[in-house]
Short mmCIF file of C-alpha atoms in Angstrom, two decimals:
data_model
loop_
_atom_site.label_atom_id
_atom_site.label_comp_id
_atom_site.label_asym_id
_atom_site.label_seq_id
_atom_site.Cartn_x
_atom_site.Cartn_y
_atom_site.Cartn_z
CA MET A 180 -11.75 -44.24 0.87
CA PHE A 181 -13.37 -40.80 0.38
CA ASP A 182 -12.29 -38.63 3.49
CA ILE A 183 -15.13 -35.84 4.15
CA SER A 184 -13.07 -34.29 6.73
CA LEU A 185 -10.53 -33.81 4.16
CA PHE A 186 -12.68 -32.60 1.68
CA VAL A 187 -13.73 -29.95 4.08
CA LEU A 188 -9.98 -28.64 4.39
CA MET A 189 -9.61 -28.58 0.61
CA LEU A 190 -12.61 -26.40 0.56
CA LEU A 191 -11.19 -24.21 3.14
CA GLY A 192 -7.79 -24.14 1.22
CA ALA A 193 -9.48 -23.30 -1.84
CA ILE A 194 -11.09 -19.97 0.18
CA LEU A 195 -8.13 -18.87 1.43
CA ALA A 196 -6.48 -18.93 -1.76
CA LEU A 197 -8.89 -17.00 -3.59
CA ALA A 198 -8.17 -14.47 -0.62
CA VAL A 199 -4.68 -14.41 -1.46
CA TYR A 200 -5.64 -14.27 -5.31
CA LEU A 201 -7.62 -11.01 -5.28
CA PRO A 202 -4.57 -8.75 -4.01
CA MET A 203 -2.37 -10.55 -6.53
CA ARG A 204 -4.66 -9.99 -9.51
CA ALA A 205 -3.86 -6.29 -8.96
CA GLY A 206 -0.31 -7.07 -8.64
CA GLN A 207 -0.15 -6.90 -5.04
CA LEU A 208 1.80 -9.63 -2.99
CA SER A 209 0.05 -9.74 0.41
CA LEU A 210 0.66 -12.38 2.69
CA ALA A 211 -1.75 -11.09 5.16
CA THR A 212 -4.72 -13.56 4.81
CA PRO A 213 -3.87 -15.90 7.69
CA GLY A 214 -4.04 -12.64 9.95
CA PHE A 215 -7.55 -11.80 8.76
CA TYR A 216 -8.43 -15.38 8.96
CA THR A 217 -7.39 -15.43 12.44
CA ILE A 218 -9.18 -12.50 13.42
CA GLY A 219 -12.19 -13.87 11.72
CA GLY A 220 -11.81 -17.27 13.87
CA THR A 221 -11.19 -15.36 16.91
CA VAL A 222 -14.37 -13.17 16.76
CA ALA A 223 -16.27 -16.14 16.35
CA ALA A 224 -14.66 -18.38 18.88
CA LEU A 225 -14.97 -15.48 21.66
CA LEU A 226 -18.60 -14.82 20.75
CA SER A 227 -19.84 -18.69 20.77
CA THR A 228 -18.04 -19.29 24.06
CA THR A 229 -18.76 -16.17 26.01
CA VAL A 230 -21.76 -15.05 24.97
CA PRO A 231 -24.60 -17.56 26.53
CA GLU A 232 -27.59 -16.05 24.36
CA LEU A 233 -26.11 -17.18 20.99
CA GLY A 234 -26.05 -21.00 22.20
CA GLY A 235 -29.99 -21.12 22.01
CA SER A 236 -32.03 -23.37 23.51
CA GLU A 237 -31.09 -26.61 21.10
CA GLN A 238 -28.32 -29.01 21.77
CA ILE A 239 -27.06 -27.73 18.47
CA TYR A 240 -25.68 -24.61 18.17
CA PRO A 241 -28.06 -22.41 15.97
CA LEU A 242 -26.78 -21.24 12.50
CA ALA A 243 -28.35 -18.09 13.07
CA SER A 244 -25.77 -17.15 15.52
CA VAL A 245 -22.96 -18.42 13.03
CA PHE A 246 -24.50 -16.01 10.56
CA LEU A 247 -24.36 -13.21 13.25
CA GLU A 248 -20.74 -13.63 14.05
CA LEU A 249 -19.99 -13.52 10.41
CA MET A 250 -22.13 -10.10 10.07
CA LEU A 251 -19.83 -9.07 13.19
CA ALA A 252 -16.52 -10.19 11.84
CA ILE A 253 -17.22 -9.27 8.27
CA PRO A 254 -17.40 -5.77 9.28
CA LEU A 255 -14.59 -5.54 11.81
CA VAL A 256 -12.05 -7.08 9.40
CA ALA A 257 -13.09 -4.92 6.68
CA LEU A 258 -12.64 -1.72 8.87
CA LEU A 259 -9.27 -3.15 9.83
CA ALA A 260 -7.98 -3.97 6.49
CA PHE A 261 -9.04 -0.42 5.37
CA LEU A 262 -6.91 1.27 8.15
CA ILE A 263 -3.99 -1.23 7.75
CA GLY A 264 -4.37 -1.04 3.98
CA LYS A 265 -4.17 2.48 3.16
CA PRO A 266 -0.65 3.12 4.56
CA VAL A 267 0.76 -0.38 3.67
CA LEU A 268 -0.43 -0.72 0.06
CA LYS A 269 2.11 2.33 -0.55
CA LEU A 270 4.66 -0.43 -0.29
CA LYS A 271 5.44 -2.16 -3.73
CA GLY A 272 6.46 -5.75 -4.42
CA ILE A 273 8.81 -7.53 -1.91
CA TYR A 274 8.37 -4.93 0.41
CA LEU A 275 4.68 -5.42 0.80
CA ALA A 276 5.03 -8.86 1.44
CA ILE A 277 7.36 -8.49 3.95
CA ALA A 278 5.32 -5.91 5.91
CA THR A 279 2.09 -8.14 5.63
CA ILE A 280 4.57 -10.69 7.23
CA ALA A 281 5.02 -8.33 9.96
CA LEU A 282 1.27 -7.83 10.49
CA VAL A 283 0.67 -11.52 10.69
CA GLU A 284 3.64 -12.16 13.29
CA ILE A 285 2.28 -9.07 15.26
CA LEU A 286 -1.06 -10.35 15.39
CA ARG A 287 0.21 -13.55 16.33
CA VAL A 288 2.14 -12.43 19.32
CA VAL A 289 -0.51 -10.24 20.41
CA LEU A 290 -3.09 -13.12 20.50
CA LEU A 291 -0.29 -15.22 22.21
CA SER A 292 0.23 -12.89 25.41
CA SER A 293 -3.48 -11.69 25.92
CA PRO A 294 -5.22 -13.92 28.20
CA TRP A 295 -8.72 -12.72 26.85
CA PHE A 296 -7.94 -14.39 23.43
CA GLY A 297 -6.98 -17.51 25.06
CA ALA A 298 -3.20 -16.96 25.04
CA ALA A 299 -0.92 -19.72 24.34
CA VAL A 300 -3.59 -22.32 25.18
CA GLY A 301 -6.37 -20.98 22.62
CA ILE A 302 -10.19 -21.10 22.96
CA PHE A 303 -11.55 -24.40 23.52
CA ALA A 304 -14.92 -26.01 23.00
CA ILE A 305 -16.17 -23.74 20.49
CA PRO A 306 -19.80 -25.00 19.89
CA GLN A 307 -20.81 -26.78 16.78
CA PRO A 308 -23.32 -25.85 14.58
CA PHE A 309 -23.21 -28.99 12.77
CA GLU A 310 -23.47 -32.81 13.81
CA GLY A 311 -21.04 -34.16 11.46
CA PRO A 312 -18.52 -32.89 8.77
CA GLU A 313 -21.14 -33.15 5.64
CA GLY A 314 -22.64 -29.98 7.32
CA TYR A 315 -19.53 -28.53 7.39
CA ALA A 316 -18.64 -29.41 3.91
CA ALA A 317 -21.88 -28.04 2.73
CA ALA A 318 -21.28 -24.46 4.32
CA PHE A 319 -17.93 -24.11 3.19
CA ALA A 320 -18.94 -25.10 -0.38
CA VAL A 321 -21.34 -22.38 -0.31
CA LEU A 322 -18.91 -20.03 1.01
CA LEU A 323 -16.37 -20.96 -1.79
CA GLY A 324 -19.32 -20.78 -4.34
CA ILE A 325 -20.12 -17.48 -3.70
CA THR A 326 -16.65 -16.29 -3.29
CA ALA A 327 -15.58 -18.00 -6.69
CA TRP A 328 -18.79 -16.58 -8.26
CA GLY A 329 -17.74 -12.99 -7.14
CA CYS A 330 -14.37 -13.60 -8.48
CA GLN A 331 -15.39 -14.93 -11.58
CA ARG A 332 -17.77 -11.78 -12.16
CA LEU A 333 -15.20 -9.52 -11.23
CA GLU A 334 -12.89 -10.72 -14.00
CA THR A 335 -15.54 -9.64 -16.74
CA GLU A 336 -15.98 -6.22 -14.69
CA PRO A 337 -14.35 -2.66 -15.09
CA LEU A 338 -13.08 -3.17 -11.45
CA GLY A 339 -11.50 -6.83 -12.31
CA ARG A 340 -9.98 -5.25 -15.62
CA GLU A 341 -8.34 -2.07 -13.75
CA MET A 342 -6.99 -4.72 -11.05
CA ALA A 343 -5.44 -6.59 -14.04
CA ALA A 344 -4.19 -3.36 -15.81
CA ILE A 345 -2.48 -2.35 -12.43
CA ARG A 346 -0.74 -5.69 -12.34
CA ASN A 347 0.55 -5.13 -15.90
CA ASP A 348 1.65 -1.64 -15.71
CA GLU A 349 0.60 0.33 -12.65
CA LEU A 350 2.03 3.66 -14.31
CA ALA A 351 0.31 3.14 -17.40
CA ALA A 352 -2.71 2.18 -15.80
CA ARG A 353 -2.79 5.60 -13.61
CA CYS A 354 -2.35 7.65 -16.86
CA MET A 355 -5.41 5.53 -18.36
CA GLY A 356 -7.30 7.07 -15.57
CA VAL A 357 -7.39 4.12 -13.02
CA HIS A 358 -7.39 5.17 -9.47
CA SER A 359 -4.69 2.52 -8.55
CA GLU A 360 -4.94 3.46 -4.72
CA ARG A 361 -8.30 2.72 -4.66
CA VAL A 362 -8.37 -0.45 -6.49
CA LYS A 363 -5.64 -1.97 -4.75
CA LEU A 364 -7.35 -1.20 -1.16
CA ILE A 365 -10.54 -2.55 -2.51
CA ALA A 366 -8.90 -5.81 -3.46
CA PHE A 367 -7.21 -5.97 -0.03
CA VAL A 368 -10.40 -5.37 1.55
CA LEU A 369 -12.56 -7.86 -0.38
CA SER A 370 -9.65 -10.24 0.58
CA ALA A 371 -9.66 -9.60 4.35
CA ILE A 372 -13.48 -10.24 3.98
CA ILE A 373 -13.09 -13.59 2.35
CA ALA A 374 -10.66 -14.69 4.91
CA ALA A 375 -12.35 -13.88 8.01
CA ALA A 376 -15.83 -15.46 6.68
CA ALA A 377 -13.66 -18.53 6.30
CA GLY A 378 -12.14 -18.02 9.88
CA VAL A 379 -15.61 -17.97 11.22
CA LEU A 380 -16.52 -21.42 9.94
CA ALA A 381 -13.08 -22.52 10.60
CA ALA A 382 -13.23 -21.88 14.23
CA HIS A 383 -16.41 -24.11 14.56
CA TYR A 384 -15.16 -26.84 12.57
CA PHE A 385 -11.90 -27.00 14.49
CA ASN A 386 -13.92 -26.86 17.70
CA SER A 387 -10.69 -24.80 19.21
CA TRP A 388 -9.04 -21.47 17.96
CA SER A 389 -5.52 -20.07 18.94
CA ALA A 390 -2.62 -17.96 17.91
CA ARG A 391 -1.09 -20.84 16.01
CA GLN A 392 -3.59 -20.09 13.16
CA ALA A 393 -1.48 -17.18 12.30
CA SER A 394 1.60 -18.37 11.21
CA PHE A 395 4.57 -17.51 8.81
CA ASP A 396 3.99 -21.24 7.58
CA ALA A 397 0.26 -20.49 6.84
CA SER A 398 1.22 -17.33 4.92
CA ILE A 399 3.64 -19.59 2.69
CA THR A 400 0.93 -22.53 2.20
CA THR A 401 -1.73 -20.11 1.16
CA LEU A 402 0.64 -18.31 -1.27
CA ALA A 403 1.76 -21.73 -2.85
CA PHE A 404 -2.02 -22.51 -3.12
CA VAL A 405 -1.92 -19.64 -5.98
CA VAL A 406 1.67 -20.26 -7.08
CA LEU A 407 0.73 -23.59 -8.26
CA GLY A 408 -2.84 -23.11 -9.07
CA GLY A 409 -2.12 -19.65 -11.28
CA SER A 410 -2.91 -16.14 -10.59
CA ARG A 411 -4.55 -15.04 -13.80
CA THR A 412 -8.10 -16.51 -13.54
CA TRP A 413 -10.07 -17.38 -10.36
CA LEU A 414 -9.88 -21.14 -10.95
CA GLY A 415 -6.24 -21.44 -10.58
CA PRO A 416 -6.08 -20.53 -6.97
CA VAL A 417 -9.44 -23.02 -6.43
CA ILE A 418 -7.66 -25.85 -7.90
CA GLY A 419 -4.29 -24.94 -6.22
CA GLY A 420 -6.01 -24.54 -2.96
CA LEU A 421 -7.63 -27.91 -3.31
CA VAL A 422 -4.46 -29.88 -4.69
CA LEU A 423 -2.19 -28.75 -2.36
CA THR A 424 -4.32 -29.37 0.79
CA ALA A 425 -5.24 -32.77 -0.14
CA LEU A 426 -1.52 -33.56 -1.73
CA PRO A 427 0.21 -33.85 2.04
CA GLU A 428 -2.54 -36.40 3.34
CA LEU A 429 -3.03 -38.24 0.24
CA LEU A 430 0.85 -38.79 0.36
CA ARG A 431 0.38 -39.85 4.39
CA PRO A 432 1.28 -43.69 3.38
CA ILE A 433 5.09 -42.76 2.04
CA GLY A 434 5.47 -41.12 5.49
CA ASP A 435 7.79 -38.17 6.07
CA LEU A 436 8.88 -38.34 2.63
CA ARG A 437 5.66 -36.39 1.74
CA LEU A 438 6.79 -33.70 3.29
CA ILE A 439 9.67 -33.46 0.80
CA VAL A 440 7.60 -34.25 -2.21
CA PHE A 441 5.26 -31.28 -1.13
CA GLY A 442 8.30 -29.08 -0.85
CA LEU A 443 9.22 -30.04 -4.32
CA VAL A 444 5.95 -29.36 -6.05
CA ILE A 445 6.27 -25.70 -4.39
CA LEU A 446 9.84 -25.34 -5.69
CA LEU A 447 9.15 -26.93 -9.09
CA GLY A 448 5.93 -25.66 -9.81
CA PRO A 449 6.90 -21.92 -10.48
CA ILE A 450 9.88 -23.29 -12.69
CA PHE A 451 7.99 -25.61 -15.17
CA ILE A 452 4.70 -23.82 -14.91
CA PRO A 453 5.34 -20.31 -14.13
CA GLN A 454 1.87 -19.19 -15.05
CA GLY A 455 0.31 -22.02 -12.62
CA LEU A 456 -1.67 -24.81 -13.38
CA ILE A 457 -4.76 -23.08 -14.85
CA GLN A 458 -3.70 -20.61 -17.69
CA GLN A 459 -5.27 -17.69 -19.15
CA LYS A 460 -6.78 -18.81 -22.31
CA ARG A 461 -5.67 -17.22 -25.07
CA SER A 462 -7.32 -16.31 -28.29
CA MET B 145 -12.57 27.08 -30.03
CA ILE B 146 -9.27 27.36 -32.16
CA GLY B 147 -7.06 29.94 -30.88
CA SER B 148 -7.91 29.99 -27.01
CA ILE B 149 -5.48 28.76 -24.72
CA SER B 150 -5.86 24.82 -23.74
CA LEU B 151 -2.47 24.26 -21.55
CA GLU B 152 -0.17 27.02 -20.08
CA LEU B 153 3.22 26.31 -18.64
CA ASN B 154 4.22 29.20 -16.06
CA GLY B 155 7.99 29.19 -15.26
CA LEU B 156 7.72 25.51 -14.70
CA ASN B 157 11.14 24.09 -12.98
CA VAL B 158 11.89 20.79 -12.08
CA ARG B 159 14.94 19.58 -10.13
CA PHE B 160 16.07 16.28 -9.66
CA GLY B 161 19.05 16.63 -7.18
CA GLY B 162 21.65 18.53 -8.60
CA LEU B 163 19.92 17.96 -12.19
CA GLN B 164 17.91 20.92 -13.24
CA ALA B 165 15.65 18.74 -15.55
CA LEU B 166 13.23 21.75 -16.54
CA ASP B 167 14.31 25.44 -16.25
CA GLN B 168 11.88 28.40 -16.38
CA LEU B 169 9.50 26.90 -19.09
CA SER B 170 6.88 29.14 -20.14
CA PHE B 171 4.63 28.51 -23.11
CA SER B 172 1.16 27.72 -23.88
CA LEU B 173 -0.62 25.46 -26.37
CA GLN B 174 -3.53 26.65 -28.43
CA GLN B 175 -6.74 24.70 -28.56
CA GLY B 176 -6.72 22.47 -31.66
CA GLU B 177 -2.93 22.91 -32.83
CA ILE B 178 -0.08 20.22 -33.08
CA PHE B 179 2.55 21.60 -30.99
CA GLY B 180 5.96 19.86 -31.49
CA LEU B 181 9.01 19.42 -29.00
CA ILE B 182 12.16 18.69 -29.98
CA GLY B 183 15.61 18.64 -28.80
CA PRO B 184 18.54 16.26 -27.96
CA ASN B 185 18.18 13.34 -25.75
CA GLY B 186 18.16 14.32 -21.99
CA ALA B 187 16.77 17.87 -22.72
CA GLY B 188 13.76 17.47 -20.31
CA LYS B 189 11.04 16.32 -22.87
CA THR B 190 9.77 13.22 -21.40
CA THR B 191 10.29 15.02 -17.89
CA LEU B 192 7.74 17.98 -19.42
CA PHE B 193 5.20 15.21 -20.04
CA ASN B 194 5.73 13.33 -16.81
CA VAL B 195 4.77 16.84 -15.03
CA ILE B 196 1.92 17.70 -17.31
CA THR B 197 0.47 13.91 -16.43
CA GLY B 198 0.98 14.19 -13.01
CA LEU B 199 3.85 11.65 -12.48
CA THR B 200 6.36 14.22 -11.62
CA ALA B 201 5.73 17.21 -9.28
CA ALA B 202 7.12 20.78 -10.46
CA THR B 203 9.84 22.09 -8.23
CA SER B 204 8.26 25.49 -8.65
CA GLY B 205 6.14 27.33 -11.37
CA GLU B 206 2.81 25.80 -12.41
CA VAL B 207 1.01 23.74 -15.14
CA ARG B 208 -2.69 25.46 -16.02
CA TRP B 209 -5.03 23.26 -17.86
CA GLN B 210 -8.04 25.03 -19.02
CA GLY B 211 -7.42 27.86 -16.64
CA LYS B 212 -6.78 25.78 -13.33
CA THR B 213 -3.80 24.77 -11.92
CA THR B 214 -3.16 20.88 -11.97
CA ALA B 215 -1.06 21.11 -9.01
CA GLY B 216 -1.48 18.20 -6.53
CA LEU B 217 -3.82 16.27 -9.07
CA ARG B 218 -3.06 12.67 -9.78
CA PRO B 219 -2.73 10.78 -13.08
CA ASP B 220 -5.90 9.43 -13.13
CA GLN B 221 -7.55 12.73 -12.16
CA LEU B 222 -5.57 14.54 -15.09
CA CYS B 223 -6.85 11.94 -17.25
CA ASN B 224 -10.27 12.30 -16.30
CA LEU B 225 -9.91 16.38 -17.28
CA GLY B 226 -9.02 15.04 -20.58
CA ILE B 227 -5.05 14.74 -20.59
CA ALA B 228 -3.95 11.65 -22.18
CA ARG B 229 -0.60 10.06 -23.35
CA THR B 230 1.66 7.75 -24.78
CA PHE B 231 4.93 6.55 -23.57
CA GLN B 232 8.50 6.41 -25.06
CA ASN B 233 8.85 2.55 -24.58
CA ILE B 234 5.52 1.21 -25.20
CA ARG B 235 3.27 0.51 -22.21
CA VAL B 236 0.59 -1.46 -23.34
CA PHE B 237 -0.83 -3.76 -21.15
CA SER B 238 0.74 -6.75 -22.71
CA ASP B 239 -1.07 -9.71 -21.04
CA LEU B 240 -4.79 -8.21 -21.66
CA SER B 241 -6.56 -8.33 -24.81
CA CYS B 242 -6.32 -5.25 -27.19
CA ILE B 243 -10.31 -4.99 -26.48
CA ASP B 244 -9.48 -4.90 -22.82
CA ASN B 245 -6.57 -2.45 -23.12
CA LEU B 246 -9.16 0.02 -24.31
CA GLN B 247 -11.92 -0.89 -22.05
CA ILE B 248 -9.58 0.15 -19.46
CA ALA B 249 -9.31 3.25 -20.94
CA MET B 250 -12.85 3.86 -21.39
CA GLY B 251 -13.50 2.66 -17.75
CA CYS B 252 -16.58 0.66 -18.96
CA ASN B 253 -17.52 -2.41 -20.88
CA ASP B 254 -18.18 -1.38 -24.43
CA ARG B 255 -16.93 -4.04 -26.76
CA ARG B 256 -18.39 -2.37 -29.82
CA ALA B 257 -16.95 0.90 -29.11
CA ALA B 258 -13.46 -0.57 -28.55
CA LEU B 259 -13.84 -2.24 -31.91
CA GLU B 260 -14.79 0.86 -33.65
CA LEU B 261 -11.72 2.56 -31.92
CA LEU B 262 -9.58 -0.19 -33.02
CA GLY B 263 -10.68 0.05 -36.56
CA ILE B 264 -9.28 3.78 -36.84
CA VAL B 265 -5.64 2.13 -36.14
CA GLU B 266 -6.45 -1.02 -38.73
CA LEU B 267 -6.39 -3.46 -35.57
CA GLN B 268 -10.10 -4.45 -35.81
CA GLU B 269 -8.82 -7.90 -36.69
CA LYS B 270 -6.84 -8.14 -33.42
CA GLY B 271 -9.70 -7.23 -30.94
CA THR B 272 -9.25 -10.49 -28.92
CA HIS B 273 -5.53 -11.00 -29.46
CA LEU B 274 -3.11 -10.06 -26.48
CA ALA B 275 -1.71 -7.04 -26.92
CA GLY B 276 2.01 -8.27 -26.01
CA SER B 277 1.29 -10.64 -29.00
CA LEU B 278 0.99 -7.74 -31.54
CA ALA B 279 4.01 -6.57 -33.62
CA TYR B 280 6.17 -3.33 -32.67
CA GLY B 281 4.52 -1.06 -34.97
CA GLU B 282 0.90 -2.50 -33.83
CA GLN B 283 1.63 -1.97 -30.46
CA ARG B 284 2.27 1.66 -30.86
CA ARG B 285 -1.03 2.26 -32.63
CA LEU B 286 -2.81 0.18 -29.91
CA GLU B 287 -1.12 2.55 -27.42
CA LEU B 288 -2.21 5.53 -29.35
CA VAL B 289 -5.75 4.36 -29.92
CA ARG B 290 -5.59 3.47 -25.93
CA ALA B 291 -5.06 6.91 -25.07
CA LEU B 292 -8.02 8.24 -27.53
CA ALA B 293 -10.20 5.92 -25.66
CA THR B 294 -9.98 8.05 -22.68
CA LYS B 295 -11.66 10.69 -24.48
CA PRO B 296 -9.05 13.36 -24.46
CA GLN B 297 -9.09 16.82 -25.06
CA LEU B 298 -4.99 16.89 -25.18
CA LEU B 299 -3.19 14.08 -26.54
CA LEU B 300 0.65 14.11 -25.77
CA LEU B 301 2.57 11.38 -28.18
CA ASP B 302 6.09 10.51 -26.89
CA GLU B 303 8.14 9.52 -30.09
CA PRO B 304 5.34 7.94 -31.79
CA ALA B 305 7.41 7.08 -34.79
CA ALA B 306 10.13 5.59 -33.00
CA GLY B 307 11.13 2.31 -34.65
CA MET B 308 8.85 2.99 -37.77
CA ASN B 309 9.81 2.50 -41.19
CA PRO B 310 8.91 5.77 -43.53
CA VAL B 311 5.94 4.02 -45.06
CA GLU B 312 4.51 3.60 -41.54
CA LYS B 313 5.84 7.23 -40.59
CA GLN B 314 3.96 8.40 -43.55
CA LYS B 315 1.07 6.52 -42.46
CA LEU B 316 1.29 8.06 -38.97
CA GLN B 317 0.97 11.60 -40.36
CA LEU B 318 -2.18 11.09 -41.93
CA LEU B 319 -3.70 9.14 -39.15
CA LEU B 320 -2.52 12.12 -36.50
CA ASN B 321 -4.16 14.54 -38.74
CA THR B 322 -7.33 12.76 -39.00
CA ILE B 323 -7.86 11.85 -35.44
CA ARG B 324 -6.96 15.43 -34.70
CA LYS B 325 -9.88 16.70 -36.79
CA GLN B 326 -12.33 13.74 -35.69
CA PHE B 327 -11.81 14.46 -31.95
CA GLN B 328 -10.86 17.73 -31.87
CA LEU B 329 -7.73 17.22 -30.19
CA THR B 330 -4.80 19.47 -28.92
CA ILE B 331 -1.48 17.47 -29.60
CA LEU B 332 1.79 17.77 -28.06
CA ILE B 333 4.25 15.62 -29.82
CA ILE B 334 7.78 14.72 -28.89
CA GLU B 335 9.70 13.36 -31.95
CA HIS B 336 13.43 12.79 -33.13
CA HIS B 337 12.21 12.45 -36.77
CA VAL B 338 12.62 16.35 -37.94
CA PRO B 339 11.11 16.14 -41.41
CA LEU B 340 8.06 14.31 -40.10
CA MET B 341 7.67 17.30 -37.40
CA MET B 342 8.37 19.63 -39.92
CA LYS B 343 5.12 18.66 -41.94
CA LEU B 344 3.03 17.78 -38.96
CA CYS B 345 3.22 20.58 -36.42
CA ASP B 346 1.43 24.06 -36.50
CA ARG B 347 4.51 25.29 -34.01
CA LEU B 348 7.49 23.94 -32.43
CA ALA B 349 9.50 24.27 -29.33
CA VAL B 350 13.23 23.43 -28.98
CA LEU B 351 14.30 22.04 -25.62
CA ASN B 352 18.08 22.00 -24.41
CA PHE B 353 19.40 21.26 -20.99
CA GLY B 354 15.66 21.90 -19.57
CA ARG B 355 15.53 25.39 -21.14
CA CYS B 356 13.15 26.29 -24.17
CA ILE B 357 15.85 27.75 -26.92
CA ALA B 358 13.34 28.57 -29.50
CA ILE B 359 9.58 28.41 -30.30
CA GLY B 360 7.69 29.27 -33.39
CA SER B 361 6.63 27.79 -36.83
CA PRO B 362 8.39 24.95 -38.12
CA GLN B 363 10.20 27.33 -40.70
CA GLU B 364 11.45 29.93 -37.98
CA VAL B 365 12.77 27.09 -35.69
CA GLN B 366 14.64 25.62 -38.71
CA GLU B 367 16.71 28.65 -39.32
CA ASP B 368 17.30 29.89 -35.43
CA PRO B 369 20.87 30.13 -34.95
CA LEU B 370 20.50 28.49 -31.33
CA VAL B 371 18.89 25.43 -32.74
CA ILE B 372 21.58 24.74 -35.28
CA GLU B 373 24.11 25.35 -32.41
CA ALA B 374 22.17 23.06 -30.21
CA TYR B 375 21.93 20.25 -32.78
CA LEU B 376 25.25 20.52 -34.58
CA GLY B 377 27.52 22.37 -32.06
CA ARG B 378 28.96 25.69 -32.43
CA GLY B 379 30.91 26.83 -35.69
CA ALA B 380 34.33 27.49 -35.96
#
């Protein structure tokens, strides 16, 4: 039987995978995605539970208010990503990965210890703009569609090619006129925006939101989406996000063994398909 | 415009810890000339390229390009000002197609212009091939034409003939003379193959331990006793 709520999670996984993919396309291993996702969700959770005007007169939370949350969360996160990205993106390779893990960890602890953000309990009773998972599926599908379309367009645009050039050889790219600091920063900010938008929708869907969203575990899981799917084209992370979100659920009948299977996929994927499931087309 | 100064080095010093990589280097390039840099390994030739292209900062002294100092400019800014280079160990974007390699350097989408440029180095058939799949000599030519795609006025070539057979070297010489005229380039070239440099260059400078020990026409340099000493050692 097709489980619509699992489908919603799969779409969410694919969106987050695209957020991890964008910096990686420019050769930057950033694990900050769950951090920006959590900030987006926190903005939505706070606004919808504390500002009564957003609730409207109907039983159902108005979509216009969700849209307003997006319009507030996106510039906020973009600004934050810009300010963080400027110094942090000077780091290369594994050092950038470590720094971004630390950022997510700092955020988690801040949320966990501040009562305004719900502290350890989280924020509850986030109002619902849709009656059932079908509405959410549609909303996430639209967001995934826009994101995937943007990423696909990017691949044939000068900016996308500059990102690929930096991944290939940053020094040569700089000598060929590519302003690498700027390109990397754009990729980082775009990635943060995607994650924040997903967070806004997810906060409503999950009905509650807490610091637990910003876990190291989430960083690794979203990274695994891209590692399995492939980081060369936009389709790789989408497939990786869909498959790896569904896998643990589909394997539920085999009990706790499923976690082992899931781990093996992440472990063996890079060995046997180092470029990911979706490889670059060759000519 | 031939005869006016394009690039000028003024007392250029680069020091890496205890190593004086470039030592009080001062000379200038005339617009339109092919200027050769020779010298033993470790003489500082590639370091000089890295300073000119903004990858390495000078410890003291300065590089002036078209009358202005280049201190503090990033590699991409210098590229946009008309300085392009190739690398000693090939650095094409190997995961990308030849056309994409050129479009990155051009900074825009123009497949036709990219294919035209590929034609100059007889790679027009390989436009959609991944750069990493090309043969060694082809990659060298791709790198050269990628530098041209940035529309440079000054082209820095770091050992373009390395690993080439005699026929390819001959072709390279013809190619460099052609593009120099076609694109009105000033060329600064590092190359160990002395016979090629003698035929190709208008002037040569010889570096040894970061110092310029001789400068002049190929004939003058060839007969310079200091050069003979640097290459062959002191006579008994």
